[in-house]
mmCIF file of C-alpha atoms and ligand atoms in Angstrom:
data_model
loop_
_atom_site.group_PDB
_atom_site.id
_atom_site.type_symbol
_atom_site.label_atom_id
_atom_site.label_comp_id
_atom_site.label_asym_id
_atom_site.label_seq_id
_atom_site.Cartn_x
_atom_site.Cartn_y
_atom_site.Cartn_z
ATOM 1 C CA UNK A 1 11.779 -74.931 -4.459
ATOM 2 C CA UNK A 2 11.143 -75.616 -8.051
ATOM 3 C CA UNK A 3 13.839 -75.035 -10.276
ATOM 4 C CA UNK A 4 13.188 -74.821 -14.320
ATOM 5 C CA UNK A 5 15.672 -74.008 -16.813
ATOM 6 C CA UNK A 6 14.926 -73.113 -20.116
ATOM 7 C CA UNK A 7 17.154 -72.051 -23.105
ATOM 8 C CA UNK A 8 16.551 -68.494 -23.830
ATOM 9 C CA UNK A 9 14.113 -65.060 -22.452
ATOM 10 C CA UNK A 10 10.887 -66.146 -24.256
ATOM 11 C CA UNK A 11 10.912 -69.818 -23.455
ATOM 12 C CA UNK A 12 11.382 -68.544 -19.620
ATOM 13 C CA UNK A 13 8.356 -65.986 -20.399
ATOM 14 C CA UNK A 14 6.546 -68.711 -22.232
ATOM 15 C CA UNK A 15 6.604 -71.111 -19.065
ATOM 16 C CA UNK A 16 5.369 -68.038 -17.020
ATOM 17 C CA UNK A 17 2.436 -67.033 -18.794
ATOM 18 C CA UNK A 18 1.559 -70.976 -19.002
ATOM 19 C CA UNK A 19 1.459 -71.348 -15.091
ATOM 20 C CA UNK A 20 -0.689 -67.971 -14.548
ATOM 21 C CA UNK A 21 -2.934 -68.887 -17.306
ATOM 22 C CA UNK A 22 -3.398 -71.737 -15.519
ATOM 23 C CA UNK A 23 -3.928 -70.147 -12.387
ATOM 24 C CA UNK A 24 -6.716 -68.243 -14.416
ATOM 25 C CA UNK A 25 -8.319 -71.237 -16.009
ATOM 26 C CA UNK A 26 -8.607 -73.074 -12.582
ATOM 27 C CA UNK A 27 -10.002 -69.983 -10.604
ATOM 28 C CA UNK A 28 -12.350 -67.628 -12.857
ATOM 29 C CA UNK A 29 -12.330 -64.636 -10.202
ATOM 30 C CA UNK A 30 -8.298 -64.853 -9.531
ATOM 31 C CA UNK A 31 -6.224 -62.343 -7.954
ATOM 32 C CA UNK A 32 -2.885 -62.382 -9.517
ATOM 33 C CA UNK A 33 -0.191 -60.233 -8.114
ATOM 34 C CA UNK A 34 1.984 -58.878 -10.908
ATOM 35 C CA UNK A 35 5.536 -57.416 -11.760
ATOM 36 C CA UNK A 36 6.895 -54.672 -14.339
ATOM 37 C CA UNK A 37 10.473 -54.337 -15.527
ATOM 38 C CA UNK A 38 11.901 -56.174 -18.471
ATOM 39 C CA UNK A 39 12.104 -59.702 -17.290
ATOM 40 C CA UNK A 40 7.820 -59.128 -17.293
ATOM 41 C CA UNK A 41 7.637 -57.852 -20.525
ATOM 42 C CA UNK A 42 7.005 -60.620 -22.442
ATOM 43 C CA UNK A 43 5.154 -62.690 -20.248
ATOM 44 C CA UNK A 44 2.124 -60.170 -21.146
ATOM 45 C CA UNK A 45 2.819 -60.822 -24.416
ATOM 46 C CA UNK A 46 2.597 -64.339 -24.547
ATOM 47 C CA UNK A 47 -0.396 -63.645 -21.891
ATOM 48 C CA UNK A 48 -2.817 -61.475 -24.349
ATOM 49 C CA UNK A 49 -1.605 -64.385 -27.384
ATOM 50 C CA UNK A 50 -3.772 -66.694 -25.474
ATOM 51 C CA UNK A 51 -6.323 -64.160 -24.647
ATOM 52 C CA UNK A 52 -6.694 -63.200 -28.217
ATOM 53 C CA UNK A 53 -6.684 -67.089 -29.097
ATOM 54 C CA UNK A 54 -9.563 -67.635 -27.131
ATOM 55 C CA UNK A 55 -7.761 -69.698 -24.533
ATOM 56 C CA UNK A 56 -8.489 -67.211 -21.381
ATOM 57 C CA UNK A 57 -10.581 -65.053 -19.887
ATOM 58 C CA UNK A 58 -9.861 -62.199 -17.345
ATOM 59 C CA UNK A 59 -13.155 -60.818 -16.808
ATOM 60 C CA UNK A 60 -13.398 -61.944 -13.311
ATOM 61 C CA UNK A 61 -9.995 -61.649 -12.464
ATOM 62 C CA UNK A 62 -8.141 -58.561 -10.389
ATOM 63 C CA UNK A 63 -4.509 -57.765 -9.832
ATOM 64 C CA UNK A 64 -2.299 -56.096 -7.568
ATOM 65 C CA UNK A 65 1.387 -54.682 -8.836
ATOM 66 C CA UNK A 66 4.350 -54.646 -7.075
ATOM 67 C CA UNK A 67 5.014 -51.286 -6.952
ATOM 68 C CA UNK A 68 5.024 -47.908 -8.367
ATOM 69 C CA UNK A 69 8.328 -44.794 -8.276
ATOM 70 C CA UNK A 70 6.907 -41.966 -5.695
ATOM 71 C CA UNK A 71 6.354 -38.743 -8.201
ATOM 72 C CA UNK A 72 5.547 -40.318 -11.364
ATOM 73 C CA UNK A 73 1.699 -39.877 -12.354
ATOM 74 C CA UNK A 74 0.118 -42.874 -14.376
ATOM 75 C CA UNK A 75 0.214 -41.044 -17.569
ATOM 76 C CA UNK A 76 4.428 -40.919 -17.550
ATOM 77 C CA UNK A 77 6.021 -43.477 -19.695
ATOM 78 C CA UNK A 78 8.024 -44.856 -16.827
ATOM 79 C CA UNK A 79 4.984 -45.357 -14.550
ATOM 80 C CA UNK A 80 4.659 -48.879 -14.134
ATOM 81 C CA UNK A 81 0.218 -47.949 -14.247
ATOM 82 C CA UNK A 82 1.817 -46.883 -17.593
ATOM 83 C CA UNK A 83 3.493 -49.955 -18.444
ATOM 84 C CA UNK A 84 0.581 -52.085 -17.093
ATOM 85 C CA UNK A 85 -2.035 -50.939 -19.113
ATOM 86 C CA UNK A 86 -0.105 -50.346 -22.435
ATOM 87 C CA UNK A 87 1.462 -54.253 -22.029
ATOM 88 C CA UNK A 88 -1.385 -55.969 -20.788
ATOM 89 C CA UNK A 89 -4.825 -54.525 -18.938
ATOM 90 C CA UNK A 90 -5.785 -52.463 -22.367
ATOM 91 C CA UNK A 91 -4.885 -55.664 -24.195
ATOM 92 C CA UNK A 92 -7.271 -58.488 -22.509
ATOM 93 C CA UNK A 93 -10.929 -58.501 -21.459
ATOM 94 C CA UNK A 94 -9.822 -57.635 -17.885
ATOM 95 C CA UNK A 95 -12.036 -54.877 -16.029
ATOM 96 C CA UNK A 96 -9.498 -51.658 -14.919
ATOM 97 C CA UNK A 97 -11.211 -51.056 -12.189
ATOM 98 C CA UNK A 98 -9.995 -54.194 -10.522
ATOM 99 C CA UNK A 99 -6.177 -53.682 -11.377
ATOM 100 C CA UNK A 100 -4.093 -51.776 -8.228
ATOM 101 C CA UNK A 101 -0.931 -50.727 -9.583
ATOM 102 C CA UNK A 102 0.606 -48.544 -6.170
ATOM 103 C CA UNK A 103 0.087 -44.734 -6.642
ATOM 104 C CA UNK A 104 3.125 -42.628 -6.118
ATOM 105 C CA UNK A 105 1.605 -39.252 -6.019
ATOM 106 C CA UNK A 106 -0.858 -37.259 -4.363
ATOM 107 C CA UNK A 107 -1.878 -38.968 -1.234
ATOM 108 C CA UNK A 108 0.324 -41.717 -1.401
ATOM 109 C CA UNK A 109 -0.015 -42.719 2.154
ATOM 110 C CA UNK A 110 -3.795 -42.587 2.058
ATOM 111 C CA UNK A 111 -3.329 -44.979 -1.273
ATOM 112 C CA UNK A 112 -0.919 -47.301 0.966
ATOM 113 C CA UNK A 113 -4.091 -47.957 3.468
ATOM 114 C CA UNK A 114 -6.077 -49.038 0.393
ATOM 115 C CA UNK A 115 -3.810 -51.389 -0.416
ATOM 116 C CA UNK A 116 -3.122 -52.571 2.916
ATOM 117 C CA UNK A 117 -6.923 -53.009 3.445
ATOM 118 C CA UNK A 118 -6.998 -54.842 0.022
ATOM 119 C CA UNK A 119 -4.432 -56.925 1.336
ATOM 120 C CA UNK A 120 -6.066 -57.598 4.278
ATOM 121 C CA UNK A 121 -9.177 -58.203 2.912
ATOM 122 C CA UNK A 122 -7.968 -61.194 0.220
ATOM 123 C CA UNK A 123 -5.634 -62.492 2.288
ATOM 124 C CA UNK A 124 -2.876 -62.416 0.010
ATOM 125 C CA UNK A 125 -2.892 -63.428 -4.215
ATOM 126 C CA UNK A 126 -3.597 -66.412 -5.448
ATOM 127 C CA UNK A 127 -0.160 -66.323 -7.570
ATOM 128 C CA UNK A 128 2.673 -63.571 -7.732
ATOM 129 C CA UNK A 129 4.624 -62.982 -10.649
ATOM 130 C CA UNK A 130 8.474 -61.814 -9.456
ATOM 131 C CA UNK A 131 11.427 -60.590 -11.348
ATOM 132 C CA UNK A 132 14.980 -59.927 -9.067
ATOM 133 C CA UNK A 133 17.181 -57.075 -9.329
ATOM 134 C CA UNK A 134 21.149 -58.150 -9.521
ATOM 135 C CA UNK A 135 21.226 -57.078 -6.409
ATOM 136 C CA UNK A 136 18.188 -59.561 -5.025
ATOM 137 C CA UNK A 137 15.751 -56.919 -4.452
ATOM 138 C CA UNK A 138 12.152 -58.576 -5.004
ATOM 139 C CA UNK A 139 9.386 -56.015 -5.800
ATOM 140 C CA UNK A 140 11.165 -52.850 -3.924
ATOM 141 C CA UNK A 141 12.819 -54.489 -0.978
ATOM 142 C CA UNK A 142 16.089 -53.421 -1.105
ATOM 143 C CA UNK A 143 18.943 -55.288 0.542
ATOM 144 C CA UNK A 144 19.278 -54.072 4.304
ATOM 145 C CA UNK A 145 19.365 -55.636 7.999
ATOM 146 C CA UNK A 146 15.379 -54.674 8.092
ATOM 147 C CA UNK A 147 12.635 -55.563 5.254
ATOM 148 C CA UNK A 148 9.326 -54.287 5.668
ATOM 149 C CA UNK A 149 6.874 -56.533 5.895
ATOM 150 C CA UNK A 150 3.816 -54.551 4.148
ATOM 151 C CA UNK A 151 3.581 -52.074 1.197
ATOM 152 C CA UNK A 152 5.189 -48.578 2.350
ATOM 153 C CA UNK A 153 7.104 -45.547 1.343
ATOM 154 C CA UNK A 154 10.892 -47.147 -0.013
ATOM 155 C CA UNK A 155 13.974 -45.380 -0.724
ATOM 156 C CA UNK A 156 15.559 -47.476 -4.362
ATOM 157 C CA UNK A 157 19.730 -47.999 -3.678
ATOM 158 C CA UNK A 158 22.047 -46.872 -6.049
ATOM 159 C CA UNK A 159 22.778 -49.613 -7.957
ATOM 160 C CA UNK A 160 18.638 -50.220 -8.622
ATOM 161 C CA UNK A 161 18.847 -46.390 -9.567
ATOM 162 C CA UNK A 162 21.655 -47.392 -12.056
ATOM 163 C CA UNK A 163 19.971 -50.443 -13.252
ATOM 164 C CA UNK A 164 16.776 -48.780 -13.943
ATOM 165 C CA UNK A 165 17.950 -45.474 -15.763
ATOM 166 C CA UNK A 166 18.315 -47.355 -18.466
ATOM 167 C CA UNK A 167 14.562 -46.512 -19.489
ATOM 168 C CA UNK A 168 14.978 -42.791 -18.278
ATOM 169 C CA UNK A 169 16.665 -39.776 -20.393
ATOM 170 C CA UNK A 170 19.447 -39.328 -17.435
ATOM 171 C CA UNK A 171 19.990 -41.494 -14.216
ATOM 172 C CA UNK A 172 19.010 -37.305 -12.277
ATOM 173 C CA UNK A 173 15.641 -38.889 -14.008
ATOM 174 C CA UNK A 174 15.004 -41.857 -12.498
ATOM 175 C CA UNK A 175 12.894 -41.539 -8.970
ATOM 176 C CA UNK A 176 14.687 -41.841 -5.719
ATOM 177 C CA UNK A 177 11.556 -43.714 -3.746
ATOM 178 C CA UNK A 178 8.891 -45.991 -4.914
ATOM 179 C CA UNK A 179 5.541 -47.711 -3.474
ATOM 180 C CA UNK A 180 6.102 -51.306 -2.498
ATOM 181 C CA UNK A 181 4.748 -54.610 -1.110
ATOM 182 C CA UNK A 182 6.351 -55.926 1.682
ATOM 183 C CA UNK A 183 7.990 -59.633 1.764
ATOM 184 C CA UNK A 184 5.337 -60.581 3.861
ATOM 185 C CA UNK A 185 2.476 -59.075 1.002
ATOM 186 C CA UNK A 186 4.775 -61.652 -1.440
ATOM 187 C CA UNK A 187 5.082 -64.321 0.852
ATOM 188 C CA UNK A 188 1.570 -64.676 1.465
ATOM 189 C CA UNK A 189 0.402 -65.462 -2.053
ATOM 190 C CA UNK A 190 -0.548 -69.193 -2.238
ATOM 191 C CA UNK A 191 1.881 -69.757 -5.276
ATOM 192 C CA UNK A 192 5.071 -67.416 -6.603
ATOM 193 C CA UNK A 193 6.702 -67.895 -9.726
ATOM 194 C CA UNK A 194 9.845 -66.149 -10.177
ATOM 195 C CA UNK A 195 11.606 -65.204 -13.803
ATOM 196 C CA UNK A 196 15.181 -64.096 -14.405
ATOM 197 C CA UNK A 197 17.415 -64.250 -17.509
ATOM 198 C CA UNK A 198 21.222 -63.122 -17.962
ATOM 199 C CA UNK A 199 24.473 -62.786 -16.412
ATOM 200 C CA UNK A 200 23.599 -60.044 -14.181
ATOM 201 C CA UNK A 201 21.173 -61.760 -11.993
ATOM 202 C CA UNK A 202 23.213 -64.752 -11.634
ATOM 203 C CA UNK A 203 24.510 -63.518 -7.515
ATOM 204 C CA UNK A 204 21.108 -63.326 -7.002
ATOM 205 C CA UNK A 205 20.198 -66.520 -7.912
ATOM 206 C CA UNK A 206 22.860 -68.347 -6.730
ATOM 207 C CA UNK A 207 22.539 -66.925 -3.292
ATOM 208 C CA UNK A 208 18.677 -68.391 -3.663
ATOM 209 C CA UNK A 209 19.233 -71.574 -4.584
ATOM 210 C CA UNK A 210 22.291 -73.042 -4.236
ATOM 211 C CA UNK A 211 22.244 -72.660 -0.288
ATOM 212 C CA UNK A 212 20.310 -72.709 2.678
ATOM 213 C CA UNK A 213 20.772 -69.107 4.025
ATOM 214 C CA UNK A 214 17.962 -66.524 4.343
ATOM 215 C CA UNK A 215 19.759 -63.461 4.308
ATOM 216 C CA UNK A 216 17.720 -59.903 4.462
ATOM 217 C CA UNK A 217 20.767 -58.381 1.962
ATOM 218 C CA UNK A 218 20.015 -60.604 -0.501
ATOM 219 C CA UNK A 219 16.322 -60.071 -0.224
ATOM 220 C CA UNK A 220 15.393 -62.762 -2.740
ATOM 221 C CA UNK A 221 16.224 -65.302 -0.066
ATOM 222 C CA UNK A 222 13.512 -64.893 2.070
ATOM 223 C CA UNK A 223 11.422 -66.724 -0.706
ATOM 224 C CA UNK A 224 13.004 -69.858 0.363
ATOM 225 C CA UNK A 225 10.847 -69.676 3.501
ATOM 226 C CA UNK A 226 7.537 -70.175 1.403
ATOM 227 C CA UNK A 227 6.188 -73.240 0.206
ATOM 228 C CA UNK A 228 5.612 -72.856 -3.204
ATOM 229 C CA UNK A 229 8.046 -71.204 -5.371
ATOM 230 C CA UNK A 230 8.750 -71.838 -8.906
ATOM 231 C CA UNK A 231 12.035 -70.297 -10.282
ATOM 232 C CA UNK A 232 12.429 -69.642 -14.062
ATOM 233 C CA UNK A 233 16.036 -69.048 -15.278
ATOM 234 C CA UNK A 234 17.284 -69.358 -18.994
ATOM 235 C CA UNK A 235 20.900 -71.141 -19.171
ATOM 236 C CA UNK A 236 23.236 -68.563 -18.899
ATOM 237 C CA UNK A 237 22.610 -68.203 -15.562
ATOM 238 C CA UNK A 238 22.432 -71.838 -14.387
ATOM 239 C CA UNK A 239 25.494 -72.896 -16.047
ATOM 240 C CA UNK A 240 28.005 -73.765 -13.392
ATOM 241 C CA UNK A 241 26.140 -73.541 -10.664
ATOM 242 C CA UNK A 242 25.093 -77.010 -8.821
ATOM 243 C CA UNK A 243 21.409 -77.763 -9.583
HETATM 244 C C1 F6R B 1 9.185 -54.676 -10.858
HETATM 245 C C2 F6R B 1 9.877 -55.095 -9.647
HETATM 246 C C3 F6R B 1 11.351 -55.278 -9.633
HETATM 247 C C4 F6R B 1 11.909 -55.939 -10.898
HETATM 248 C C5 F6R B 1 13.420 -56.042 -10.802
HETATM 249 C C6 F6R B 1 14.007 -56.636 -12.067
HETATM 250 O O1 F6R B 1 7.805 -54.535 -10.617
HETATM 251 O O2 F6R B 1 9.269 -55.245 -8.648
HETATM 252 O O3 F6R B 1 11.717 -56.029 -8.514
HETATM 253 O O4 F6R B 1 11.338 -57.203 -11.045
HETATM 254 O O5 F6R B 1 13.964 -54.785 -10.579
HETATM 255 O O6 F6R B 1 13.831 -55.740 -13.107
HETATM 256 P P1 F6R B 1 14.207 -56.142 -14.608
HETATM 257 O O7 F6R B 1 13.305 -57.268 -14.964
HETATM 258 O O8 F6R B 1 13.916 -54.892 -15.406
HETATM 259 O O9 F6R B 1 15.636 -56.534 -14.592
#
């Protein structure tokens, strides 16, 4: 596993966007698999910078999110469709019709099989973008004895709930279930880089790099059983742990 640590939020986001605009500039037709939540946020930024600068091209790429919360429609500000195409797809030359962001309403299990077929049919991404929760949940996959290997119906644990309400009015806000990849969707892409900044995901990334467990409750681990992983961290949480 490849370790980087960087000084502050944006240098980590920086790095990001570097290695999936390079992803972009080797393969014209990519399929990137994405992430929301504010360790992302900035990595779009510094993403549509180099699109406006003339340094890359989406056209022929497509996308696959993460996940989605069950019962928000893609017009609510906390949809993560929402987030996507405010932060990035509305911002670069990529066509919408080839961005799958989960759908958590209507006939969400019929929008599951899409996916899966999608899945199925590419194989896997050609690079994933992955933030952690403090708790080491990658994408949806909470911490349990079981982790499901393909997208499905998940319930969110209460300290995710917690996390997260800070972008709703009231925690009694925030949805109790989301849409989301499995470990195996993530562990298929060929490449995964992985971002995190700031005391509170420092458990998380200790547990996934400082020893050789795989443990399903600290779902983040499981990465350690792909081949190519790069983790992004600023400072604060590498110092005092044993790189
Ligand atoms: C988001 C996702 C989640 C977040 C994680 C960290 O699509 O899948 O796993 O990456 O909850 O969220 P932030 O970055 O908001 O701390």
């Amino acid at each position: 596993m490849k370790v980087i640590v960087l000084d502050n939020y944006d240098e980590v986001c920086k790095k990001a966007a570097e290695i999936i605009g390079d992803t972009v500039k080797n393969k014209r037709d990519a399929f990137l698999g994405l992430a929301t939540g504010g360790s992302a946020e900035k990595v779009y930024d510094y993403l549509v910078e180099e699109y406006e600068n003339g340094n890359l091209d989406f056209s022929l790429c497509s996308t696959i999110n993460l996940d989605e919360y069950v019962s928000l429609p893609s017009s609510h500000p906390q949809s993560y469709r929402k987030y996507m195409d405010d932060r990035f797809f509305s911002r670069v030359n990529i066509d919408k019709n080839n961005t799958y962001v989960p759908v958590g309403v209507g006939n969400v299990k019929e929008e599951i099989l899409k996916l899966k077929n999608l899945m199925e049919e590419k194989g896997g991404t050609d690079l994933q973008l992955l933030g952690v929760g403090s708790n080491g949940h990658i994408a949806f996959n909470e911490p349990g004895d079981k982790l499901n290997a393909s997208i499905s119906i998940v319930d969110l644990n209460e300290e995710t709930i917690k996390a997260n309400s800070r972008y709703f009015n009231s925690i009694d806000d925030v949805p109790r279930q989301a849409v989301s990849l499995g470990i195996g969707d993530i562990l298929k892409s060929k490449k995964i880089i992985l971002v995190a900044f700031g005391e509170g995901k420092k458990r998380a990334i200790e547990e996934l790099l400082t020893n050789d467990y795989i443990n399903t409750n600290i779902p983040c681990t499981l990465l350690k059983a792909h081949r190519d992983v790069t983790v992004i961290i600023d400072r604060c949480i590498a110092e005092g742990m044993n790189l």
